Short mmCIF file of C-alpha atoms in Angstrom, two decimals:
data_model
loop_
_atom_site.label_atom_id
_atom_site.label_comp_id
_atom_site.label_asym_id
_atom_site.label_seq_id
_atom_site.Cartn_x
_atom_site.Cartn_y
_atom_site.Cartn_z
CA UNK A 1 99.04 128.05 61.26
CA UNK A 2 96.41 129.70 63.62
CA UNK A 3 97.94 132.70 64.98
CA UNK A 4 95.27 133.79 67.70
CA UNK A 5 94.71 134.52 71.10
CA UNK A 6 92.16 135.58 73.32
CA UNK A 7 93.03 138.74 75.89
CA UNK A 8 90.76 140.19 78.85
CA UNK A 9 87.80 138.39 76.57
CA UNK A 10 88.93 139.84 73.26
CA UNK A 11 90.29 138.01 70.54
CA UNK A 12 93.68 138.74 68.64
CA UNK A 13 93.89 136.60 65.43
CA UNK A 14 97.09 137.84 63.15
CA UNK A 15 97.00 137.00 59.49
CA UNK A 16 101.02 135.88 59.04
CA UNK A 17 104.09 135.84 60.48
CA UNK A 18 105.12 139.25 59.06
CA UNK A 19 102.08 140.58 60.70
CA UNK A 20 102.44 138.74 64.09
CA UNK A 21 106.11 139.97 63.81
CA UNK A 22 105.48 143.45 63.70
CA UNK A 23 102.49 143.65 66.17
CA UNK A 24 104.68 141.98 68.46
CA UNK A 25 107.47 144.79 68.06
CA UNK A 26 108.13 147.43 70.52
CA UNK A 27 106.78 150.87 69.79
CA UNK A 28 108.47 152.13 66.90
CA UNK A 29 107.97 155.44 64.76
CA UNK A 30 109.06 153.63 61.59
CA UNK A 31 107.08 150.61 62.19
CA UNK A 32 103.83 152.96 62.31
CA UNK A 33 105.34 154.39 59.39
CA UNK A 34 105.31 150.96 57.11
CA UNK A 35 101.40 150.02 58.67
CA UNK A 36 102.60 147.33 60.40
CA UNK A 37 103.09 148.56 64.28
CA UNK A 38 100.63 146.88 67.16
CA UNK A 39 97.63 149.78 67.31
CA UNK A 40 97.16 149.36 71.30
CA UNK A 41 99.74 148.00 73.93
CA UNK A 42 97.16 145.27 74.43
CA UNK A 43 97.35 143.90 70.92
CA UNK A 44 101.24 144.28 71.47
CA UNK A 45 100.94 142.31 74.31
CA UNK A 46 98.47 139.73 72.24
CA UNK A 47 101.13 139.50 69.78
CA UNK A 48 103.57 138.61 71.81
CA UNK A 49 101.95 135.67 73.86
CA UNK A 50 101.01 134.33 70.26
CA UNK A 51 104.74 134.74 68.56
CA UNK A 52 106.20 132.85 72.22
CA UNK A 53 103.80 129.80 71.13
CA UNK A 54 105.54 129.65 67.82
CA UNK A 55 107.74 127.34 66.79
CA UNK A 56 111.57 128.36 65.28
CA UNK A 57 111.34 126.49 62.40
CA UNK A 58 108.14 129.07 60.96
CA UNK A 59 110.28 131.83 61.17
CA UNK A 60 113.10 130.08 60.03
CA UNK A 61 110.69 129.09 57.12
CA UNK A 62 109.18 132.66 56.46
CA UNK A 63 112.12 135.10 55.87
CA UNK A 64 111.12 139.14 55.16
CA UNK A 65 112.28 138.35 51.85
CA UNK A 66 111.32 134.41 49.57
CA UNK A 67 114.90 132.81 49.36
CA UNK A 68 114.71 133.15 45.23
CA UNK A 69 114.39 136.77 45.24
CA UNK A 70 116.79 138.39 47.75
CA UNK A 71 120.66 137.15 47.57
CA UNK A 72 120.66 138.39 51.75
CA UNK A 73 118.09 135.86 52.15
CA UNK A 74 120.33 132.91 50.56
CA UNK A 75 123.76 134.16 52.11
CA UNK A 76 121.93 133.71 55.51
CA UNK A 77 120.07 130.53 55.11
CA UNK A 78 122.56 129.00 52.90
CA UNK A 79 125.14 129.87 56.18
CA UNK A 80 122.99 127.96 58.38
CA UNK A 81 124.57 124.85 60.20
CA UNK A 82 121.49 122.19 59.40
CA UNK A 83 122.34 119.77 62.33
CA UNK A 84 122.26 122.61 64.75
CA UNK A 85 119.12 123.77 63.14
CA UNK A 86 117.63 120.39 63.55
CA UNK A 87 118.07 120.37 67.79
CA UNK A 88 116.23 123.24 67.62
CA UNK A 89 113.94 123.81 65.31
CA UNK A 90 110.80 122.81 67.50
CA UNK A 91 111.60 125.24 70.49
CA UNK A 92 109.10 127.69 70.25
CA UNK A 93 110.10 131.24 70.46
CA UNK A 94 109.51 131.67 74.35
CA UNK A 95 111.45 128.30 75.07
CA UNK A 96 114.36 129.79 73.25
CA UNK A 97 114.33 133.14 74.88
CA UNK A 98 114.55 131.06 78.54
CA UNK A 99 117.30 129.01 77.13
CA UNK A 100 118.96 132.34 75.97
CA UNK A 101 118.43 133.86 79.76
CA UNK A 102 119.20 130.94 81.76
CA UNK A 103 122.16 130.57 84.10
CA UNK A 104 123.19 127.28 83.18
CA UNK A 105 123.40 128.78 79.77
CA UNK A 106 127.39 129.57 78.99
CA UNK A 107 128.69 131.85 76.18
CA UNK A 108 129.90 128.95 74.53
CA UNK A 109 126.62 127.40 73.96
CA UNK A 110 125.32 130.25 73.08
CA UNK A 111 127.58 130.92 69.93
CA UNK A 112 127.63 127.32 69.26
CA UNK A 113 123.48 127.49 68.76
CA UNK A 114 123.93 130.64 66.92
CA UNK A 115 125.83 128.90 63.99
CA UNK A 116 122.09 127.31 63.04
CA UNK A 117 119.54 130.22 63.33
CA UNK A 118 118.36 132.64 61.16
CA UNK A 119 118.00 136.11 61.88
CA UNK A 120 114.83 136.00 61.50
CA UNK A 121 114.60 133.71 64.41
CA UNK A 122 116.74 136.06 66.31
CA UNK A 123 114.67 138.95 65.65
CA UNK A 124 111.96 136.82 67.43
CA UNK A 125 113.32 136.03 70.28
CA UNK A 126 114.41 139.82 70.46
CA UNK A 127 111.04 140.75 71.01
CA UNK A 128 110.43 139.03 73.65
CA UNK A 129 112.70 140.91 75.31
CA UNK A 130 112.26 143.51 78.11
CA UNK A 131 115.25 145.97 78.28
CA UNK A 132 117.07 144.24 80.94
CA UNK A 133 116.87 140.72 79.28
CA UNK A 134 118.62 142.57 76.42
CA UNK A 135 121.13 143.27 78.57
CA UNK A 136 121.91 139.98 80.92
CA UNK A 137 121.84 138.28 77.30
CA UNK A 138 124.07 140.08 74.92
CA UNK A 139 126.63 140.64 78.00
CA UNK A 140 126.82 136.67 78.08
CA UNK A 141 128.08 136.48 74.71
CA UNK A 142 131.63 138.45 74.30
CA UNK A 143 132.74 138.69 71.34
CA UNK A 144 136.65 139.62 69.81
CA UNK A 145 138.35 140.53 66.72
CA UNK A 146 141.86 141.39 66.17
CA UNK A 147 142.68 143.67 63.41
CA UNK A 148 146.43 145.55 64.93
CA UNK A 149 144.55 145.21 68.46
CA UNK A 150 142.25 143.18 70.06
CA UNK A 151 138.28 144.49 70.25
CA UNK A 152 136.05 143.15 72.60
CA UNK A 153 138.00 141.43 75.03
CA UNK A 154 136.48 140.95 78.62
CA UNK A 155 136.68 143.95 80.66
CA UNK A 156 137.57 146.39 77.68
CA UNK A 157 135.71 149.20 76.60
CA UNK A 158 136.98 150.60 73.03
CA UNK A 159 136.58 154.25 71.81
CA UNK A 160 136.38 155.12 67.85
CA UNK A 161 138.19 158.29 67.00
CA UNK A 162 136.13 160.03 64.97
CA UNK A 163 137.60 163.46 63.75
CA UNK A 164 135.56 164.64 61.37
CA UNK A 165 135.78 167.89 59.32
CA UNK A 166 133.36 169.97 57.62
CA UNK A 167 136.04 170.41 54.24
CA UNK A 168 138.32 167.68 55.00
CA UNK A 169 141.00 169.73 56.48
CA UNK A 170 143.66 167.96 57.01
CA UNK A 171 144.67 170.12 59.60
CA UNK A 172 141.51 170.34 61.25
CA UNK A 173 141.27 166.49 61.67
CA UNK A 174 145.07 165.54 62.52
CA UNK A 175 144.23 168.55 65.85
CA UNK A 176 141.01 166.25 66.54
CA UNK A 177 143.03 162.74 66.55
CA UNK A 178 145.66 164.14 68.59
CA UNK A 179 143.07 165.36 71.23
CA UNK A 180 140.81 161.96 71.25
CA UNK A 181 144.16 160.41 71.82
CA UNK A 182 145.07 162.14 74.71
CA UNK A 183 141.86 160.94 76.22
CA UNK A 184 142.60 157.36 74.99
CA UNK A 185 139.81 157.54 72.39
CA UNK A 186 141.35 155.50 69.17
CA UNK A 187 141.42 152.05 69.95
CA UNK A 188 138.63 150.80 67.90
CA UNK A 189 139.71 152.98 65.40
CA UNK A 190 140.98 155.95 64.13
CA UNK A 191 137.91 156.78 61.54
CA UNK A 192 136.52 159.80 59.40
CA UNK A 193 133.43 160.03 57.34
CA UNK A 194 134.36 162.11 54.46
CA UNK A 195 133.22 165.01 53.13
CA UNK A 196 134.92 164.27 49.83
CA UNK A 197 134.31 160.81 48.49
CA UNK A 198 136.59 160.74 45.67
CA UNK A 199 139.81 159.25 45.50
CA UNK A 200 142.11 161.40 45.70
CA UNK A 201 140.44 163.49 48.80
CA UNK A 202 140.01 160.00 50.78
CA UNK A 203 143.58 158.69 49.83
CA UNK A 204 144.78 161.76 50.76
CA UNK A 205 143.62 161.11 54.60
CA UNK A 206 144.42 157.55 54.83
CA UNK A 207 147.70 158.96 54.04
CA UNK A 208 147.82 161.72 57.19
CA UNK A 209 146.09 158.93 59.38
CA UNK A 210 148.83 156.41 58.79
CA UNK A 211 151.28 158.85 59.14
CA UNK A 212 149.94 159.48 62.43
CA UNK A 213 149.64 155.91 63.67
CA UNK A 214 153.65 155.11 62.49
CA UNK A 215 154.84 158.54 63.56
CA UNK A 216 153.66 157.71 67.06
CA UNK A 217 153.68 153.91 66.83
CA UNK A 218 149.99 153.67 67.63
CA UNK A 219 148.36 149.88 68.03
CA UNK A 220 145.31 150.70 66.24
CA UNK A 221 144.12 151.28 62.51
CA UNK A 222 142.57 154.13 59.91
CA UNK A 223 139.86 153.88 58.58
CA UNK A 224 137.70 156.31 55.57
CA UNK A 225 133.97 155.43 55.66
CA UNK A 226 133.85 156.70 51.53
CA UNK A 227 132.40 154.05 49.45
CA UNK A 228 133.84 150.69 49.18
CA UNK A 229 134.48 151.11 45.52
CA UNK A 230 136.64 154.21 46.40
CA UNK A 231 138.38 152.43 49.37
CA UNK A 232 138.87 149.05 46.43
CA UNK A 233 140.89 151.68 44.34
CA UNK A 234 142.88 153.02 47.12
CA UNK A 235 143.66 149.28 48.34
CA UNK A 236 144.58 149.08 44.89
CA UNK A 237 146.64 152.41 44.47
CA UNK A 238 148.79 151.33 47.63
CA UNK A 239 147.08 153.61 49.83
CA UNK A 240 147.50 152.35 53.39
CA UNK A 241 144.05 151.25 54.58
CA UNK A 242 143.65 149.79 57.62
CA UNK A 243 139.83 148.80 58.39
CA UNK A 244 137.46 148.48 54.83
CA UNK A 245 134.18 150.04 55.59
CA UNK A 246 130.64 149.60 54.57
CA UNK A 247 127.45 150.60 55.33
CA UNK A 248 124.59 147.44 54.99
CA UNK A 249 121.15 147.29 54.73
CA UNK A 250 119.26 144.03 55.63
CA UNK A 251 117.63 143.54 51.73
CA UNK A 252 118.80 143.22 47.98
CA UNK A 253 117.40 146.12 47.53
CA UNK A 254 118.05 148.14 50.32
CA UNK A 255 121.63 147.11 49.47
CA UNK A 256 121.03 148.30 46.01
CA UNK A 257 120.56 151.65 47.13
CA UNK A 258 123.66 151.85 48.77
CA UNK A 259 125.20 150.93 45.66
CA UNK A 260 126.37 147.33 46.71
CA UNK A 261 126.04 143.39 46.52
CA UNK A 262 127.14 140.40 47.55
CA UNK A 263 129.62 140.03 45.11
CA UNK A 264 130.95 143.78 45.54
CA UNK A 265 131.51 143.01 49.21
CA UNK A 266 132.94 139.68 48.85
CA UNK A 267 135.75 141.22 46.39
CA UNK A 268 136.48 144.26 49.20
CA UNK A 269 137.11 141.84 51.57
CA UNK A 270 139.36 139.44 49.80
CA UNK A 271 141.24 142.89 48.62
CA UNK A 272 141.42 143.37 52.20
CA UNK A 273 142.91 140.27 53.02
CA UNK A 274 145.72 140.83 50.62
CA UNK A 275 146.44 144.85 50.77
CA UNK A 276 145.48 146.13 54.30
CA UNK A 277 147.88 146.97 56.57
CA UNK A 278 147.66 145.61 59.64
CA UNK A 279 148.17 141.58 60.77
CA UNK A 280 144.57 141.05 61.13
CA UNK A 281 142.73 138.69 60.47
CA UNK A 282 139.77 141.05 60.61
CA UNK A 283 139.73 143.86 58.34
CA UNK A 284 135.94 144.64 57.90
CA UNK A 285 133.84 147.66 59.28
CA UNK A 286 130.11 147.82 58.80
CA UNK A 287 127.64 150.08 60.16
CA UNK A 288 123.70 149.77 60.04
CA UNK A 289 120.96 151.04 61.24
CA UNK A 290 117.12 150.85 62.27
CA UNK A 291 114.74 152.10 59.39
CA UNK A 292 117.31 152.08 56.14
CA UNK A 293 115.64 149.41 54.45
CA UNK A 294 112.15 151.77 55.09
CA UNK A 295 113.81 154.58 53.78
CA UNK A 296 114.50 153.10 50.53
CA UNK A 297 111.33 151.35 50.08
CA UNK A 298 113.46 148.41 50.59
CA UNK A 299 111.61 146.40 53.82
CA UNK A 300 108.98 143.96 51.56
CA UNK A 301 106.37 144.99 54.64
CA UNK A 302 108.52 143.71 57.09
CA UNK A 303 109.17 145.73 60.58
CA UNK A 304 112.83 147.54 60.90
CA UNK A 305 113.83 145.05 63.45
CA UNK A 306 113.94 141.92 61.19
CA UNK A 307 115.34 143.72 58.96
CA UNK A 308 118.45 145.20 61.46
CA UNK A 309 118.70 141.73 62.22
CA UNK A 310 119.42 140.56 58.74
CA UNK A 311 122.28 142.93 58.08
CA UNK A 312 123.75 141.43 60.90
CA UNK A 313 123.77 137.99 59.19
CA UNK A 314 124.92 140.00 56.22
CA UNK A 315 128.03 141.17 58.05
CA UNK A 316 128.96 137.75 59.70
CA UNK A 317 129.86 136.43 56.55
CA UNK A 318 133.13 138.29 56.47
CA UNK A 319 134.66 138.05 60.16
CA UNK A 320 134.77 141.84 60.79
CA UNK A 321 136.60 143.66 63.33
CA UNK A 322 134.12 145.73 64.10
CA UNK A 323 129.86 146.64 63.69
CA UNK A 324 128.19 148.92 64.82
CA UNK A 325 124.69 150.34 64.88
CA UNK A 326 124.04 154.24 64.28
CA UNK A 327 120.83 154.02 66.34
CA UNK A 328 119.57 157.47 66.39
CA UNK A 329 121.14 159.03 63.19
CA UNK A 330 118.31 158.24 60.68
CA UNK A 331 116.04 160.96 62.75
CA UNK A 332 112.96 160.61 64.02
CA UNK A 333 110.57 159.23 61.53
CA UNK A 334 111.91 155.87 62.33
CA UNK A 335 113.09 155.95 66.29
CA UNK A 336 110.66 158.95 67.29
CA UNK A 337 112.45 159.68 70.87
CA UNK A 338 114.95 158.66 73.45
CA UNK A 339 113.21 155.70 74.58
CA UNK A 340 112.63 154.50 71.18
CA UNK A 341 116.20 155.21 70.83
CA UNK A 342 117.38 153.38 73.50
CA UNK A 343 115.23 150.28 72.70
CA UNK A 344 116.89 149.79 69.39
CA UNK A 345 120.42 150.25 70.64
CA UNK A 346 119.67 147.39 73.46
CA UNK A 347 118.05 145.35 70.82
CA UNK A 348 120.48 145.94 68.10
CA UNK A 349 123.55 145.50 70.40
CA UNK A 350 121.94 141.88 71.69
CA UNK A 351 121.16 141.21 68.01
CA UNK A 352 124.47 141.44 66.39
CA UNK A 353 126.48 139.77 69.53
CA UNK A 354 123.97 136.42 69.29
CA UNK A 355 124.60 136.66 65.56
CA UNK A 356 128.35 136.54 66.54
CA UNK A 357 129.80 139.68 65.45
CA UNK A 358 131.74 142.32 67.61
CA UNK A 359 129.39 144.68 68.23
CA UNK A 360 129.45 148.46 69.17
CA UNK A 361 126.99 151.35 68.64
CA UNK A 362 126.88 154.77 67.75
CA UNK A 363 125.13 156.25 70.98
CA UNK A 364 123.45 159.04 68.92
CA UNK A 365 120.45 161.45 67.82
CA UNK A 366 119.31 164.17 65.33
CA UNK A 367 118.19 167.62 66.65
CA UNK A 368 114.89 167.23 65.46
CA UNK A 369 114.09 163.63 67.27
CA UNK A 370 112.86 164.10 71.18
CA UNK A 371 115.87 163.12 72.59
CA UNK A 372 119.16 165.12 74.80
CA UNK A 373 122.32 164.36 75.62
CA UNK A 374 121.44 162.91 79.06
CA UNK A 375 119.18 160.29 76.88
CA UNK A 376 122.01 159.40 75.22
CA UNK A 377 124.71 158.66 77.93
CA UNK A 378 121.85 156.85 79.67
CA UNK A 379 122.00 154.11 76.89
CA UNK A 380 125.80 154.22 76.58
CA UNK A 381 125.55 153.32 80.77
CA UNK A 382 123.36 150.15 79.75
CA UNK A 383 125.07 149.23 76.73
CA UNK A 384 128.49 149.31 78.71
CA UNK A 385 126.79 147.00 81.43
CA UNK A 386 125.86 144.87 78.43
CA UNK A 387 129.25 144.43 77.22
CA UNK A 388 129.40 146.45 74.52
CA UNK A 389 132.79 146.94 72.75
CA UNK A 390 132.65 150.18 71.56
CA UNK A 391 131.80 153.99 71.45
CA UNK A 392 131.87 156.56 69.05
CA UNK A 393 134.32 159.41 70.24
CA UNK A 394 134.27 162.77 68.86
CA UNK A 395 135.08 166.53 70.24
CA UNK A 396 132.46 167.76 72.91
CA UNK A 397 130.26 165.01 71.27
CA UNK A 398 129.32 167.20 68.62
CA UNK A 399 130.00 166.05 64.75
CA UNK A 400 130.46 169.12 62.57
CA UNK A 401 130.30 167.41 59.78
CA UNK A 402 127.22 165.16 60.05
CA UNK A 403 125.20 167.54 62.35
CA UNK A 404 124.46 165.07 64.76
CA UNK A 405 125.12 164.66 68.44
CA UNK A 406 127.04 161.25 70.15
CA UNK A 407 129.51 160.36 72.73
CA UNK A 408 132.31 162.52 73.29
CA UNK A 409 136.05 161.59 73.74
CA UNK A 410 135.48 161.88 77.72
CA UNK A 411 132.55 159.35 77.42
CA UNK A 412 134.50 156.27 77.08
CA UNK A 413 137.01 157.31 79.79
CA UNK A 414 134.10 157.67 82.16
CA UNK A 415 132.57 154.84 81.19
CA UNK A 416 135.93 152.62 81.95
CA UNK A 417 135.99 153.87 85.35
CA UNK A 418 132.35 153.72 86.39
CA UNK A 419 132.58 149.89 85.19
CA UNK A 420 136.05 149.25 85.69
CA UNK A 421 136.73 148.58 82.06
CA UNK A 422 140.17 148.83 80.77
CA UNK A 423 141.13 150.42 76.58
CA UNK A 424 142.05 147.26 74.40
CA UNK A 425 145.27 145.89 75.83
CA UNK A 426 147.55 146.75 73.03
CA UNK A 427 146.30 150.33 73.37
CA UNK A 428 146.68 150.58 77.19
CA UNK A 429 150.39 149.61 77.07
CA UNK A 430 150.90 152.29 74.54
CA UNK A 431 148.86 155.27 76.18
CA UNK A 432 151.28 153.98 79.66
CA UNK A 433 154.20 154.17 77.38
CA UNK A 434 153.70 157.65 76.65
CA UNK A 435 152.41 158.83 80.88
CA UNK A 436 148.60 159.07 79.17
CA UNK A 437 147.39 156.58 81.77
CA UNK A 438 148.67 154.69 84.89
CA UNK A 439 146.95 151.43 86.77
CA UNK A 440 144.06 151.95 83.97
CA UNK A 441 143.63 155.88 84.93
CA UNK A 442 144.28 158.75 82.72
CA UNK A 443 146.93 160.96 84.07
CA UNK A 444 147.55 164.74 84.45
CA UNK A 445 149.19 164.84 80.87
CA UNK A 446 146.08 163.34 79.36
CA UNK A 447 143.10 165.27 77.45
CA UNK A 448 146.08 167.94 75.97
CA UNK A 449 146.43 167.44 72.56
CA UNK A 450 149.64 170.06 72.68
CA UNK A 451 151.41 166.82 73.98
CA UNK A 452 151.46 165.46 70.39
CA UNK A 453 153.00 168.39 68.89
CA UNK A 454 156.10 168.62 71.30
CA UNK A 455 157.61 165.93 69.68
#
């Protein structure tokens, strides 16, 4: 297939589709990094008119990674619904991006169509994108879970708790969940990345986390981001776990470097099914990322967007509660500053809720990428008008443990009110219960954590 154009009298010719793909990317550090970024904003442009003219079924027929050789590859192809995939198929990219933005479009459609792409088709259309198409597109497509609440319903906005510790104190964390739940921040869930990824440290704080949820009745669910093979033995152990967590990457081997597969996954989740806690039916967390793949050598010359866009496919295979992207914690060699930042949350955000998973995102940055906190609640005021379903919430926005900056437990409170967004339902009628909020607004009583010890 020719892939050429011709642009203020120059010619553009790309050699492939993994080529055209990347060219055609928005301006990413990581992408620069890998040798396959656009070199001027006019060959960006060039790639783009060329990758509109191209029909779905190439990408569909060109994944980052040949079907025999990458078992992320065969989940998502093999997942494909061919008859779908057959109306399709001939739309070129640009048709499908007008289709995606078009009024007559409903959500319904929208999922229905998204049952035969690939996400390598996705990632396409993605780049076609500007920032605002990102938006009006992913807020089109709400998507729910219910794990012992309900995500993602319209006109919710959820809040992880994250209380996270430098040594695990279990102390230290129980004072942090008490004050994000004064602010109403623990409706997603109530989750902590562990210092301490052995079993006994992590079953020790489901343990204090459930106690927590029962003492107080709490519609919501714990969560320990350790390992999956550490959360497996706690399932296993009786330990009450409430969400099963995972980081992906978008490759075999990317997802070899986290020390998972297919298979490992696949067994979590059915031990989820059986020993979790809650009523469900979704009991999965997964977390991803721009530039992982990169990191570990892991991206077979592809661009970090394709690849983000295949650990969404990854995830959809196991109906999880919750995803969400950690845009701006892999540091600047990958998303270089807040704009770059912001692109990838908008694109990951739209990604993941045309893939048909609930999607949230981790609002964040490093210290050392060119990016402030302003940058930051700038994106998590597009991502709520994009329907997102959830932020990260954590003291003063500042994570002591991971040394990285994100949305605070006020965020998501301000957020509700400047969009008229409500906590999930189950949540709200708990947080009235106890004179935390009234007609949707927090009350007097909320943001002291002292409340919770008065009892």
């Amino acid at each position: 297939m020719l892939l050429r154009t011709k642009l203020h009298g120059k010619t553009y010719e790309f050699p492939d589709i993994r080529l055209l793909m990347g060219k055609a990317n928005e301006e990413k550090s990581g992408d620069r990094l890998a040798g396959v970024s656009a070199e001027t904003a006019a060959e960006r442009v060039a790639a783009k008119l060329v990758l509109a003219e191209v029909p779905l079924w190439v990408l569909h027929d060109n994944p980052a990674v040949p079907y025999e050789q990458d078992e992320i590859t065969r989940l998502i192809m093999d997942a494909v619904d061919e008859s779908i995939y057959n109306e399709i198929k001939d739309w070129t990219v640009g048709e499908f991006r007008e289709w995606l933005l078009a009024d007559t479009t409903s959500a319904d459609m929208i999922r229905r169509i998204s049952n035969g792409i690939t996400a390598e088709m996705i990632a396409g259309v993605t780049k076609l994108m500007s920032n605002l198409d990102l938006m009006y597109a992913a807020k089109k497509i709400p998507v729910s879970a219910h794990c012992n609440n309900t995500i993602g319903a319209p006109g919710t906005l959820s809040s992880r708790n994250q209380p996270n510790h430098p040594t695990d104190s279990p102390e230290g964390i129980r004072a942090e969940i008490y004050e994000g739940l004064s602010y109403g921040s623990g409706d997603s869930v109530i989750g902590i990345n562990p210092v301490d990824d052995s079993y006994g440290s992590v079953a020790r704080l489901l343990d204090m986390t459930y106690d927590v949820i029962k003492t107080w009745n709490i519609p919501t669910q714990n969560c320990l981001l350790a390992h999956v093979t550490t959360q497996m033995k706690c399932m296993q152990s009786g330990s009450p776990v409430g969400l099963v967590f995972q980081s992906l990457a978008g490759s075999q081997k990317g997802n070899d470097s986290f020390g998972i597969s297919v298979g490992m996954i696949d067994e979590a989740y059915e031990m989820a099914k059986k020993y979790c806690f809650p009523e469900g039916p979704n009991f999965m967390y997964f977390e991803t990322g721009q530039g992982s793949e990169l990191s570990a050598d892991a991206h077979n010359g592809w661009d970090q967007l394709v690849l983000e866009a295949r650990c969404y496919g990854f995830a959809k295979r196991y109906h999880p509660y919750q995803v969400n992207t950690v845009v701006g914690f892999i540091g600047p060699e990958y998303l270089y500053d807040a704009r770059q930042i912001q692109r990838a949350g908008l694109e990951d955000h739209f990604m993941g809720k045309l893939t048909g998973i609930p999607m949230g995102c981790d609002a964040c940055y490093t210290n050392h990428a060119r990016a402030d906190q302003n940058a930051i609640e700038n994106l998590a005021v597009m991502l709520t008008a994009a329907g997102c379903n959830y932020f990260m919430g954590l003291p003063m926005g500042d994570d002591s443990m991971l040394s990285y900056q994100s949305t605070s437990f006020h965020d998501a409170p301000t957020l509700r009110q400047l969009f008229k967004l409500r906590p999930a339902p189950e949540f709200e009628t708990w947080m009235v219960d106890l004179g935390l909020m009234k007609d949707g607004v927090l009350t007097e009583r909320a943001g002291d954590p002292s409340f919770f010890l008065k009892r």
